[in-house]
XYZ file of C-alpha atoms in Angstrom:
366
model
C 0.000 0.000 0.000
C 1.307 3.460 -0.831
C 1.544 5.974 1.945
C 2.537 9.610 2.457
C 5.997 10.516 3.685
C 4.355 13.153 5.798
C 6.359 14.054 8.879
C 9.892 13.025 8.089
C 12.087 15.921 9.177
C 15.774 16.696 8.819
C 17.284 17.476 12.190
C 18.756 20.834 11.246
C 16.030 22.266 9.067
C 13.794 23.496 11.875
C 16.502 25.934 12.979
C 16.890 27.201 9.446
C 13.118 27.471 9.183
C 12.996 29.692 12.249
C 15.594 31.990 10.750
C 13.587 32.252 7.568
C 10.249 32.912 9.238
C 11.819 35.527 11.451
C 12.514 37.515 8.281
C 8.977 37.102 6.957
C 6.348 39.807 7.147
C 4.327 39.936 10.336
C 1.518 41.861 8.639
C -1.633 39.853 9.223
C -3.193 41.468 6.169
C -6.476 39.904 5.204
C -6.398 40.810 1.530
C -9.198 42.187 -0.582
C -12.765 40.974 -0.135
C -13.452 37.874 -2.191
C -16.102 37.730 -4.900
C -18.625 34.922 -4.411
C -19.659 35.361 -8.057
C -16.110 35.124 -9.429
C -15.607 33.129 -12.631
C -13.565 30.255 -11.255
C -12.715 28.982 -14.725
C -10.550 32.076 -15.206
C -8.403 31.122 -12.202
C -5.718 28.478 -11.793
C -4.357 26.677 -8.736
C -1.074 25.160 -7.684
C -1.462 22.876 -4.678
C 1.450 21.454 -2.684
C 0.756 18.274 -0.697
C 2.515 15.129 0.472
C 2.774 12.393 -2.153
C 0.251 9.542 -1.990
C -1.966 11.559 0.358
C -4.820 12.291 -2.058
C -6.782 10.698 -4.936
C -4.627 10.369 -8.052
C -7.298 12.065 -10.150
C -7.917 14.891 -7.652
C -6.811 17.704 -9.997
C -8.840 16.283 -12.851
C -11.974 15.841 -10.759
C -11.736 19.303 -9.191
C -11.260 20.899 -12.601
C -14.266 18.956 -13.883
C -16.386 20.206 -10.967
C -15.295 23.849 -11.023
C -13.462 24.622 -14.265
C -10.312 25.561 -12.324
C -7.138 24.309 -14.004
C -5.218 22.712 -11.137
C -1.634 21.554 -10.779
C -0.605 19.391 -7.841
C 3.020 19.289 -6.721
C 4.445 17.183 -3.922
C 6.581 18.135 -0.971
C 8.420 15.656 1.222
C 8.335 17.297 4.642
C 6.740 20.160 6.519
C 10.140 21.826 6.632
C 10.527 21.411 2.876
C 7.340 23.287 1.968
C 7.619 25.928 4.718
C 11.159 26.794 3.660
C 9.861 27.254 0.110
C 6.971 29.428 1.255
C 9.219 31.668 3.346
C 12.025 31.999 0.808
C 10.301 34.617 -1.357
C 7.304 36.929 -1.427
C 5.507 34.698 -3.924
C 6.320 31.001 -4.017
C 3.849 30.305 -6.817
C 1.892 28.064 -4.432
C -1.783 28.828 -3.837
C -2.593 26.064 -1.342
C -0.203 24.255 0.979
C -0.908 21.218 3.124
C 1.045 21.474 6.391
C 0.744 20.071 9.900
C -1.103 22.208 12.424
C 1.827 23.768 14.261
C 3.293 24.879 10.923
C -0.020 26.446 9.895
C 0.095 28.330 13.193
C 3.614 29.622 12.501
C 2.784 30.630 8.921
C -0.396 32.378 10.030
C 1.420 34.309 12.735
C 3.969 35.445 10.147
C 1.209 36.862 7.936
C 1.858 34.385 5.129
C -1.614 32.835 5.126
C -4.902 34.294 3.926
C -7.805 34.414 6.346
C -10.375 31.936 5.133
C -13.668 33.220 3.738
C -16.084 30.808 5.391
C -18.966 31.926 3.161
C -17.115 30.167 0.338
C -16.486 27.008 2.396
C -19.981 25.805 3.375
C -18.727 22.211 3.649
C -16.996 23.226 6.868
C -20.311 22.289 8.466
C -19.394 18.628 7.846
C -16.592 18.851 10.409
C -16.896 17.681 13.986
C -17.502 20.753 16.199
C -14.239 19.934 17.977
C -12.367 20.484 14.703
C -12.932 24.223 15.150
C -11.424 24.202 18.646
C -7.866 23.141 17.862
C -5.292 25.128 19.821
C -2.968 25.894 16.893
C -5.770 27.768 15.022
C -8.962 28.125 17.031
C -11.938 28.789 14.787
C -9.990 27.651 11.703
C -9.081 31.212 10.814
C -6.156 30.258 8.573
C -6.560 26.531 8.022
C -8.998 23.689 7.547
C -8.133 20.227 8.913
C -7.601 17.431 6.403
C -6.675 14.453 8.599
C -5.863 13.914 12.250
C -4.668 11.265 14.632
C -2.342 10.403 17.466
C 0.934 8.606 18.212
C 1.494 5.445 20.191
C 3.004 1.989 20.242
C 2.603 -0.260 17.219
C 3.567 -3.813 18.125
C 3.368 -7.541 17.499
C 2.084 -9.310 20.615
C 3.468 -12.618 19.324
C 6.958 -11.070 19.534
C 6.609 -8.893 22.641
C 4.845 -11.577 24.668
C 2.606 -8.935 26.241
C 0.437 -5.933 25.420
C 2.352 -2.737 26.259
C 0.504 -0.069 28.234
C 3.173 2.529 28.997
C 5.800 4.588 27.170
C 8.197 2.997 29.658
C 7.693 -0.328 27.873
C 9.535 1.310 24.973
C 11.909 3.566 26.906
C 13.033 0.865 29.351
C 12.395 -2.355 27.447
C 12.490 -5.850 28.848
C 15.822 -7.604 28.140
C 14.282 -9.774 25.420
C 13.170 -6.656 23.520
C 16.553 -4.919 23.481
C 17.484 -4.338 19.841
C 13.912 -4.958 18.705
C 12.342 -1.506 19.119
C 12.426 1.729 17.126
C 11.579 5.369 17.839
C 10.708 8.340 15.660
C 13.571 10.791 15.141
C 11.526 13.842 14.154
C 12.007 16.753 16.572
C 8.739 16.816 18.516
C 8.025 13.082 18.295
C 11.458 11.946 19.453
C 11.036 13.761 22.760
C 7.361 12.967 23.300
C 7.593 9.440 24.803
C 10.049 10.579 27.472
C 8.134 13.775 28.191
C 4.812 11.994 28.573
C 6.319 9.152 30.629
C 7.677 11.771 33.026
C 4.311 13.545 33.241
C 5.294 16.568 31.155
C 3.526 18.345 28.324
C 4.443 17.587 24.730
C 4.545 21.380 24.334
C 6.827 22.048 27.298
C 9.578 24.635 26.984
C 10.861 24.105 30.533
C 14.619 23.502 30.414
C 14.655 21.132 33.383
C 11.867 18.984 31.913
C 13.633 18.828 28.548
C 16.905 17.863 30.237
C 15.100 15.093 32.110
C 13.641 13.830 28.846
C 17.022 13.978 27.118
C 18.629 11.967 29.903
C 16.007 9.237 29.453
C 16.426 9.212 25.677
C 20.207 8.884 25.987
C 19.622 5.923 28.284
C 17.108 4.421 25.859
C 19.150 4.849 22.677
C 21.466 1.802 23.159
C 18.399 -0.436 23.496
C 16.976 0.569 20.094
C 17.211 -1.222 16.793
C 17.043 2.190 15.117
C 15.502 5.620 14.929
C 13.095 5.171 12.031
C 10.460 7.517 10.622
C 9.566 5.696 7.412
C 10.117 1.912 7.489
C 9.258 1.048 11.090
C 6.065 -0.774 10.139
C 7.979 -2.882 7.609
C 10.363 -3.910 10.383
C 7.340 -5.099 12.363
C 6.025 -7.092 9.421
C 9.394 -8.775 8.855
C 9.859 -9.484 12.555
C 13.039 -7.432 12.782
C 11.224 -5.217 15.285
C 8.666 -6.195 17.914
C 7.485 -2.739 19.055
C 7.828 0.731 17.534
C 6.768 4.305 18.195
C 4.352 5.086 15.379
C 1.768 7.487 14.065
C -1.560 5.648 14.148
C -2.154 5.883 10.401
C 1.258 4.436 9.602
C 0.654 1.534 11.983
C -2.272 0.692 9.731
C 0.129 0.055 6.851
C 1.641 -2.704 8.958
C -1.784 -4.040 9.925
C -2.660 -4.197 6.215
C 0.167 -6.729 5.781
C -0.136 -8.488 9.140
C -3.537 -8.257 10.901
C -1.927 -9.427 14.147
C -0.162 -6.073 14.554
C -1.796 -3.872 17.195
C -1.727 -0.196 18.217
C -2.129 1.365 21.643
C -1.965 4.873 23.042
C 0.080 4.544 26.264
C -1.611 5.285 29.558
C 0.450 8.465 30.033
C -1.142 9.914 26.907
C 0.215 11.216 23.615
C -0.360 13.953 21.051
C -3.178 15.036 18.781
C -1.621 15.890 15.417
C -3.519 17.507 12.561
C -2.643 17.925 8.889
C -4.234 21.047 7.450
C -5.011 22.914 4.234
C -3.937 26.552 4.016
C -4.297 29.334 1.428
C -1.314 31.582 0.837
C -1.813 35.336 1.260
C 0.233 35.761 -1.935
C -2.266 33.706 -3.986
C -4.003 35.606 -6.768
C -6.628 32.873 -7.026
C -8.238 32.953 -3.610
C -11.810 32.269 -4.762
C -10.604 29.117 -6.502
C -8.559 28.234 -3.421
C -11.604 28.502 -1.160
C -13.527 26.355 -3.642
C -10.772 23.734 -3.433
C -10.933 23.602 0.364
C -14.705 23.326 0.130
C -14.362 20.490 -2.387
C -11.961 18.583 -0.133
C -14.379 18.876 2.789
C -17.090 17.159 0.764
C -17.884 13.901 2.599
C -17.291 11.818 -0.529
C -13.732 13.085 -0.900
C -12.978 12.759 2.806
C -14.423 9.251 2.908
C -11.949 8.319 0.164
C -9.111 9.645 2.308
C -10.109 7.548 5.316
C -10.698 4.426 3.226
C -7.506 4.649 1.188
C -4.959 6.565 3.280
C -6.249 4.846 6.456
C -6.123 8.032 8.514
C -8.982 9.403 10.548
C -10.488 12.570 9.098
C -12.172 15.390 11.061
C -15.174 15.216 8.753
C -18.038 13.757 10.764
C -20.179 12.941 7.734
C -17.283 11.066 6.128
C -16.394 9.068 9.236
C -20.004 8.055 9.744
C -20.040 6.726 6.170
C -17.197 4.245 6.800
C -18.139 0.588 6.658
C -18.049 -1.310 9.982
C -15.711 -3.948 8.537
C -13.107 -1.255 7.786
C -13.181 -0.098 11.402
C -12.836 -3.703 12.547
C -9.818 -4.268 10.313
C -8.159 -0.986 11.306
C -9.117 -0.208 14.925
C -7.235 3.113 14.950
C -9.914 4.433 12.594
C -12.455 3.726 15.330
C -10.720 5.970 17.884
C -13.470 8.393 18.858
C -13.243 12.176 18.807
C -13.562 12.225 22.600
C -10.656 9.783 22.896
C -8.603 11.787 20.429
C -9.177 15.003 22.363
C -7.861 13.398 25.529
C -4.455 13.888 23.888
C -2.461 17.134 23.605
C -2.709 19.258 20.469
C 0.791 20.010 19.186
C 1.334 23.765 18.841
C 4.127 25.918 17.471
C 6.600 27.010 20.135
C 8.230 29.885 18.263
C 11.895 30.326 19.079
C 11.632 27.667 21.786
C 11.376 25.123 18.962
C 15.166 25.369 18.914
C 15.236 23.602 22.279
C 13.726 20.528 20.631
C 16.115 20.824 17.701
C 19.060 20.852 20.110
C 17.678 17.918 22.114
C 17.130 15.963 18.921
C 20.638 16.658 17.639
C 22.319 15.728 20.911
C 20.447 12.434 21.224
C 21.019 11.387 17.606
C 24.714 12.334 17.698
C 25.479 10.541 20.977
C 27.484 7.325 20.998
Protein backbone atom coordinates (compact mmCIF):
# COMPACT_ATOMS: atom_id res chain seq x y z
CA UNK A 1 0.00 0.00 0.00
CA UNK A 2 1.31 3.46 -0.83
CA UNK A 3 1.54 5.97 1.94
CA UNK A 4 2.54 9.61 2.46
CA UNK A 5 6.00 10.52 3.69
CA UNK A 6 4.36 13.15 5.80
CA UNK A 7 6.36 14.05 8.88
CA UNK A 8 9.89 13.02 8.09
CA UNK A 9 12.09 15.92 9.18
CA UNK A 10 15.77 16.70 8.82
CA UNK A 11 17.28 17.48 12.19
CA UNK A 12 18.76 20.83 11.25
CA UNK A 13 16.03 22.27 9.07
CA UNK A 14 13.79 23.50 11.88
CA UNK A 15 16.50 25.93 12.98
CA UNK A 16 16.89 27.20 9.45
CA UNK A 17 13.12 27.47 9.18
CA UNK A 18 13.00 29.69 12.25
CA UNK A 19 15.59 31.99 10.75
CA UNK A 20 13.59 32.25 7.57
CA UNK A 21 10.25 32.91 9.24
CA UNK A 22 11.82 35.53 11.45
CA UNK A 23 12.51 37.51 8.28
CA UNK A 24 8.98 37.10 6.96
CA UNK A 25 6.35 39.81 7.15
CA UNK A 26 4.33 39.94 10.34
CA UNK A 27 1.52 41.86 8.64
CA UNK A 28 -1.63 39.85 9.22
CA UNK A 29 -3.19 41.47 6.17
CA UNK A 30 -6.48 39.90 5.20
CA UNK A 31 -6.40 40.81 1.53
CA UNK A 32 -9.20 42.19 -0.58
CA UNK A 33 -12.77 40.97 -0.14
CA UNK A 34 -13.45 37.87 -2.19
CA UNK A 35 -16.10 37.73 -4.90
CA UNK A 36 -18.62 34.92 -4.41
CA UNK A 37 -19.66 35.36 -8.06
CA UNK A 38 -16.11 35.12 -9.43
CA UNK A 39 -15.61 33.13 -12.63
CA UNK A 40 -13.57 30.25 -11.26
CA UNK A 41 -12.72 28.98 -14.73
CA UNK A 42 -10.55 32.08 -15.21
CA UNK A 43 -8.40 31.12 -12.20
CA UNK A 44 -5.72 28.48 -11.79
CA UNK A 45 -4.36 26.68 -8.74
CA UNK A 46 -1.07 25.16 -7.68
CA UNK A 47 -1.46 22.88 -4.68
CA UNK A 48 1.45 21.45 -2.68
CA UNK A 49 0.76 18.27 -0.70
CA UNK A 50 2.51 15.13 0.47
CA UNK A 51 2.77 12.39 -2.15
CA UNK A 52 0.25 9.54 -1.99
CA UNK A 53 -1.97 11.56 0.36
CA UNK A 54 -4.82 12.29 -2.06
CA UNK A 55 -6.78 10.70 -4.94
CA UNK A 56 -4.63 10.37 -8.05
CA UNK A 57 -7.30 12.07 -10.15
CA UNK A 58 -7.92 14.89 -7.65
CA UNK A 59 -6.81 17.70 -10.00
CA UNK A 60 -8.84 16.28 -12.85
CA UNK A 61 -11.97 15.84 -10.76
CA UNK A 62 -11.74 19.30 -9.19
CA UNK A 63 -11.26 20.90 -12.60
CA UNK A 64 -14.27 18.96 -13.88
CA UNK A 65 -16.39 20.21 -10.97
CA UNK A 66 -15.30 23.85 -11.02
CA UNK A 67 -13.46 24.62 -14.26
CA UNK A 68 -10.31 25.56 -12.32
CA UNK A 69 -7.14 24.31 -14.00
CA UNK A 70 -5.22 22.71 -11.14
CA UNK A 71 -1.63 21.55 -10.78
CA UNK A 72 -0.60 19.39 -7.84
CA UNK A 73 3.02 19.29 -6.72
CA UNK A 74 4.45 17.18 -3.92
CA UNK A 75 6.58 18.13 -0.97
CA UNK A 76 8.42 15.66 1.22
CA UNK A 77 8.34 17.30 4.64
CA UNK A 78 6.74 20.16 6.52
CA UNK A 79 10.14 21.83 6.63
CA UNK A 80 10.53 21.41 2.88
CA UNK A 81 7.34 23.29 1.97
CA UNK A 82 7.62 25.93 4.72
CA UNK A 83 11.16 26.79 3.66
CA UNK A 84 9.86 27.25 0.11
CA UNK A 85 6.97 29.43 1.25
CA UNK A 86 9.22 31.67 3.35
CA UNK A 87 12.02 32.00 0.81
CA UNK A 88 10.30 34.62 -1.36
CA UNK A 89 7.30 36.93 -1.43
CA UNK A 90 5.51 34.70 -3.92
CA UNK A 91 6.32 31.00 -4.02
CA UNK A 92 3.85 30.31 -6.82
CA UNK A 93 1.89 28.06 -4.43
CA UNK A 94 -1.78 28.83 -3.84
CA UNK A 95 -2.59 26.06 -1.34
CA UNK A 96 -0.20 24.25 0.98
CA UNK A 97 -0.91 21.22 3.12
CA UNK A 98 1.05 21.47 6.39
CA UNK A 99 0.74 20.07 9.90
CA UNK A 100 -1.10 22.21 12.42
CA UNK A 101 1.83 23.77 14.26
CA UNK A 102 3.29 24.88 10.92
CA UNK A 103 -0.02 26.45 9.90
CA UNK A 104 0.10 28.33 13.19
CA UNK A 105 3.61 29.62 12.50
CA UNK A 106 2.78 30.63 8.92
CA UNK A 107 -0.40 32.38 10.03
CA UNK A 108 1.42 34.31 12.74
CA UNK A 109 3.97 35.44 10.15
CA UNK A 110 1.21 36.86 7.94
CA UNK A 111 1.86 34.39 5.13
CA UNK A 112 -1.61 32.84 5.13
CA UNK A 113 -4.90 34.29 3.93
CA UNK A 114 -7.80 34.41 6.35
CA UNK A 115 -10.38 31.94 5.13
CA UNK A 116 -13.67 33.22 3.74
CA UNK A 117 -16.08 30.81 5.39
CA UNK A 118 -18.97 31.93 3.16
CA UNK A 119 -17.12 30.17 0.34
CA UNK A 120 -16.49 27.01 2.40
CA UNK A 121 -19.98 25.81 3.37
CA UNK A 122 -18.73 22.21 3.65
CA UNK A 123 -17.00 23.23 6.87
CA UNK A 124 -20.31 22.29 8.47
CA UNK A 125 -19.39 18.63 7.85
CA UNK A 126 -16.59 18.85 10.41
CA UNK A 127 -16.90 17.68 13.99
CA UNK A 128 -17.50 20.75 16.20
CA UNK A 129 -14.24 19.93 17.98
CA UNK A 130 -12.37 20.48 14.70
CA UNK A 131 -12.93 24.22 15.15
CA UNK A 132 -11.42 24.20 18.65
CA UNK A 133 -7.87 23.14 17.86
CA UNK A 134 -5.29 25.13 19.82
CA UNK A 135 -2.97 25.89 16.89
CA UNK A 136 -5.77 27.77 15.02
CA UNK A 137 -8.96 28.12 17.03
CA UNK A 138 -11.94 28.79 14.79
CA UNK A 139 -9.99 27.65 11.70
CA UNK A 140 -9.08 31.21 10.81
CA UNK A 141 -6.16 30.26 8.57
CA UNK A 142 -6.56 26.53 8.02
CA UNK A 143 -9.00 23.69 7.55
CA UNK A 144 -8.13 20.23 8.91
CA UNK A 145 -7.60 17.43 6.40
CA UNK A 146 -6.67 14.45 8.60
CA UNK A 147 -5.86 13.91 12.25
CA UNK A 148 -4.67 11.27 14.63
CA UNK A 149 -2.34 10.40 17.47
CA UNK A 150 0.93 8.61 18.21
CA UNK A 151 1.49 5.45 20.19
CA UNK A 152 3.00 1.99 20.24
CA UNK A 153 2.60 -0.26 17.22
CA UNK A 154 3.57 -3.81 18.12
CA UNK A 155 3.37 -7.54 17.50
CA UNK A 156 2.08 -9.31 20.62
CA UNK A 157 3.47 -12.62 19.32
CA UNK A 158 6.96 -11.07 19.53
CA UNK A 159 6.61 -8.89 22.64
CA UNK A 160 4.85 -11.58 24.67
CA UNK A 161 2.61 -8.93 26.24
CA UNK A 162 0.44 -5.93 25.42
CA UNK A 163 2.35 -2.74 26.26
CA UNK A 164 0.50 -0.07 28.23
CA UNK A 165 3.17 2.53 29.00
CA UNK A 166 5.80 4.59 27.17
CA UNK A 167 8.20 3.00 29.66
CA UNK A 168 7.69 -0.33 27.87
CA UNK A 169 9.54 1.31 24.97
CA UNK A 170 11.91 3.57 26.91
CA UNK A 171 13.03 0.86 29.35
CA UNK A 172 12.40 -2.36 27.45
CA UNK A 173 12.49 -5.85 28.85
CA UNK A 174 15.82 -7.60 28.14
CA UNK A 175 14.28 -9.77 25.42
CA UNK A 176 13.17 -6.66 23.52
CA UNK A 177 16.55 -4.92 23.48
CA UNK A 178 17.48 -4.34 19.84
CA UNK A 179 13.91 -4.96 18.70
CA UNK A 180 12.34 -1.51 19.12
CA UNK A 181 12.43 1.73 17.13
CA UNK A 182 11.58 5.37 17.84
CA UNK A 183 10.71 8.34 15.66
CA UNK A 184 13.57 10.79 15.14
CA UNK A 185 11.53 13.84 14.15
CA UNK A 186 12.01 16.75 16.57
CA UNK A 187 8.74 16.82 18.52
CA UNK A 188 8.02 13.08 18.30
CA UNK A 189 11.46 11.95 19.45
CA UNK A 190 11.04 13.76 22.76
CA UNK A 191 7.36 12.97 23.30
CA UNK A 192 7.59 9.44 24.80
CA UNK A 193 10.05 10.58 27.47
CA UNK A 194 8.13 13.78 28.19
CA UNK A 195 4.81 11.99 28.57
CA UNK A 196 6.32 9.15 30.63
CA UNK A 197 7.68 11.77 33.03
CA UNK A 198 4.31 13.54 33.24
CA UNK A 199 5.29 16.57 31.16
CA UNK A 200 3.53 18.35 28.32
CA UNK A 201 4.44 17.59 24.73
CA UNK A 202 4.54 21.38 24.33
CA UNK A 203 6.83 22.05 27.30
CA UNK A 204 9.58 24.63 26.98
CA UNK A 205 10.86 24.11 30.53
CA UNK A 206 14.62 23.50 30.41
CA UNK A 207 14.66 21.13 33.38
CA UNK A 208 11.87 18.98 31.91
CA UNK A 209 13.63 18.83 28.55
CA UNK A 210 16.90 17.86 30.24
CA UNK A 211 15.10 15.09 32.11
CA UNK A 212 13.64 13.83 28.85
CA UNK A 213 17.02 13.98 27.12
CA UNK A 214 18.63 11.97 29.90
CA UNK A 215 16.01 9.24 29.45
CA UNK A 216 16.43 9.21 25.68
CA UNK A 217 20.21 8.88 25.99
CA UNK A 218 19.62 5.92 28.28
CA UNK A 219 17.11 4.42 25.86
CA UNK A 220 19.15 4.85 22.68
CA UNK A 221 21.47 1.80 23.16
CA UNK A 222 18.40 -0.44 23.50
CA UNK A 223 16.98 0.57 20.09
CA UNK A 224 17.21 -1.22 16.79
CA UNK A 225 17.04 2.19 15.12
CA UNK A 226 15.50 5.62 14.93
CA UNK A 227 13.10 5.17 12.03
CA UNK A 228 10.46 7.52 10.62
CA UNK A 229 9.57 5.70 7.41
CA UNK A 230 10.12 1.91 7.49
CA UNK A 231 9.26 1.05 11.09
CA UNK A 232 6.07 -0.77 10.14
CA UNK A 233 7.98 -2.88 7.61
CA UNK A 234 10.36 -3.91 10.38
CA UNK A 235 7.34 -5.10 12.36
CA UNK A 236 6.02 -7.09 9.42
CA UNK A 237 9.39 -8.77 8.85
CA UNK A 238 9.86 -9.48 12.55
CA UNK A 239 13.04 -7.43 12.78
CA UNK A 240 11.22 -5.22 15.28
CA UNK A 241 8.67 -6.20 17.91
CA UNK A 242 7.49 -2.74 19.06
CA UNK A 243 7.83 0.73 17.53
CA UNK A 244 6.77 4.31 18.19
CA UNK A 245 4.35 5.09 15.38
CA UNK A 246 1.77 7.49 14.07
CA UNK A 247 -1.56 5.65 14.15
CA UNK A 248 -2.15 5.88 10.40
CA UNK A 249 1.26 4.44 9.60
CA UNK A 250 0.65 1.53 11.98
CA UNK A 251 -2.27 0.69 9.73
CA UNK A 252 0.13 0.05 6.85
CA UNK A 253 1.64 -2.70 8.96
CA UNK A 254 -1.78 -4.04 9.93
CA UNK A 255 -2.66 -4.20 6.22
CA UNK A 256 0.17 -6.73 5.78
CA UNK A 257 -0.14 -8.49 9.14
CA UNK A 258 -3.54 -8.26 10.90
CA UNK A 259 -1.93 -9.43 14.15
CA UNK A 260 -0.16 -6.07 14.55
CA UNK A 261 -1.80 -3.87 17.19
CA UNK A 262 -1.73 -0.20 18.22
CA UNK A 263 -2.13 1.36 21.64
CA UNK A 264 -1.97 4.87 23.04
CA UNK A 265 0.08 4.54 26.26
CA UNK A 266 -1.61 5.28 29.56
CA UNK A 267 0.45 8.46 30.03
CA UNK A 268 -1.14 9.91 26.91
CA UNK A 269 0.21 11.22 23.61
CA UNK A 270 -0.36 13.95 21.05
CA UNK A 271 -3.18 15.04 18.78
CA UNK A 272 -1.62 15.89 15.42
CA UNK A 273 -3.52 17.51 12.56
CA UNK A 274 -2.64 17.93 8.89
CA UNK A 275 -4.23 21.05 7.45
CA UNK A 276 -5.01 22.91 4.23
CA UNK A 277 -3.94 26.55 4.02
CA UNK A 278 -4.30 29.33 1.43
CA UNK A 279 -1.31 31.58 0.84
CA UNK A 280 -1.81 35.34 1.26
CA UNK A 281 0.23 35.76 -1.94
CA UNK A 282 -2.27 33.71 -3.99
CA UNK A 283 -4.00 35.61 -6.77
CA UNK A 284 -6.63 32.87 -7.03
CA UNK A 285 -8.24 32.95 -3.61
CA UNK A 286 -11.81 32.27 -4.76
CA UNK A 287 -10.60 29.12 -6.50
CA UNK A 288 -8.56 28.23 -3.42
CA UNK A 289 -11.60 28.50 -1.16
CA UNK A 290 -13.53 26.35 -3.64
CA UNK A 291 -10.77 23.73 -3.43
CA UNK A 292 -10.93 23.60 0.36
CA UNK A 293 -14.71 23.33 0.13
CA UNK A 294 -14.36 20.49 -2.39
CA UNK A 295 -11.96 18.58 -0.13
CA UNK A 296 -14.38 18.88 2.79
CA UNK A 297 -17.09 17.16 0.76
CA UNK A 298 -17.88 13.90 2.60
CA UNK A 299 -17.29 11.82 -0.53
CA UNK A 300 -13.73 13.08 -0.90
CA UNK A 301 -12.98 12.76 2.81
CA UNK A 302 -14.42 9.25 2.91
CA UNK A 303 -11.95 8.32 0.16
CA UNK A 304 -9.11 9.65 2.31
CA UNK A 305 -10.11 7.55 5.32
CA UNK A 306 -10.70 4.43 3.23
CA UNK A 307 -7.51 4.65 1.19
CA UNK A 308 -4.96 6.57 3.28
CA UNK A 309 -6.25 4.85 6.46
CA UNK A 310 -6.12 8.03 8.51
CA UNK A 311 -8.98 9.40 10.55
CA UNK A 312 -10.49 12.57 9.10
CA UNK A 313 -12.17 15.39 11.06
CA UNK A 314 -15.17 15.22 8.75
CA UNK A 315 -18.04 13.76 10.76
CA UNK A 316 -20.18 12.94 7.73
CA UNK A 317 -17.28 11.07 6.13
CA UNK A 318 -16.39 9.07 9.24
CA UNK A 319 -20.00 8.05 9.74
CA UNK A 320 -20.04 6.73 6.17
CA UNK A 321 -17.20 4.25 6.80
CA UNK A 322 -18.14 0.59 6.66
CA UNK A 323 -18.05 -1.31 9.98
CA UNK A 324 -15.71 -3.95 8.54
CA UNK A 325 -13.11 -1.26 7.79
CA UNK A 326 -13.18 -0.10 11.40
CA UNK A 327 -12.84 -3.70 12.55
CA UNK A 328 -9.82 -4.27 10.31
CA UNK A 329 -8.16 -0.99 11.31
CA UNK A 330 -9.12 -0.21 14.93
CA UNK A 331 -7.23 3.11 14.95
CA UNK A 332 -9.91 4.43 12.59
CA UNK A 333 -12.46 3.73 15.33
CA UNK A 334 -10.72 5.97 17.88
CA UNK A 335 -13.47 8.39 18.86
CA UNK A 336 -13.24 12.18 18.81
CA UNK A 337 -13.56 12.23 22.60
CA UNK A 338 -10.66 9.78 22.90
CA UNK A 339 -8.60 11.79 20.43
CA UNK A 340 -9.18 15.00 22.36
CA UNK A 341 -7.86 13.40 25.53
CA UNK A 342 -4.45 13.89 23.89
CA UNK A 343 -2.46 17.13 23.61
CA UNK A 344 -2.71 19.26 20.47
CA UNK A 345 0.79 20.01 19.19
CA UNK A 346 1.33 23.77 18.84
CA UNK A 347 4.13 25.92 17.47
CA UNK A 348 6.60 27.01 20.13
CA UNK A 349 8.23 29.88 18.26
CA UNK A 350 11.89 30.33 19.08
CA UNK A 351 11.63 27.67 21.79
CA UNK A 352 11.38 25.12 18.96
CA UNK A 353 15.17 25.37 18.91
CA UNK A 354 15.24 23.60 22.28
CA UNK A 355 13.73 20.53 20.63
CA UNK A 356 16.12 20.82 17.70
CA UNK A 357 19.06 20.85 20.11
CA UNK A 358 17.68 17.92 22.11
CA UNK A 359 17.13 15.96 18.92
CA UNK A 360 20.64 16.66 17.64
CA UNK A 361 22.32 15.73 20.91
CA UNK A 362 20.45 12.43 21.22
CA UNK A 363 21.02 11.39 17.61
CA UNK A 364 24.71 12.33 17.70
CA UNK A 365 25.48 10.54 20.98
CA UNK A 366 27.48 7.32 21.00
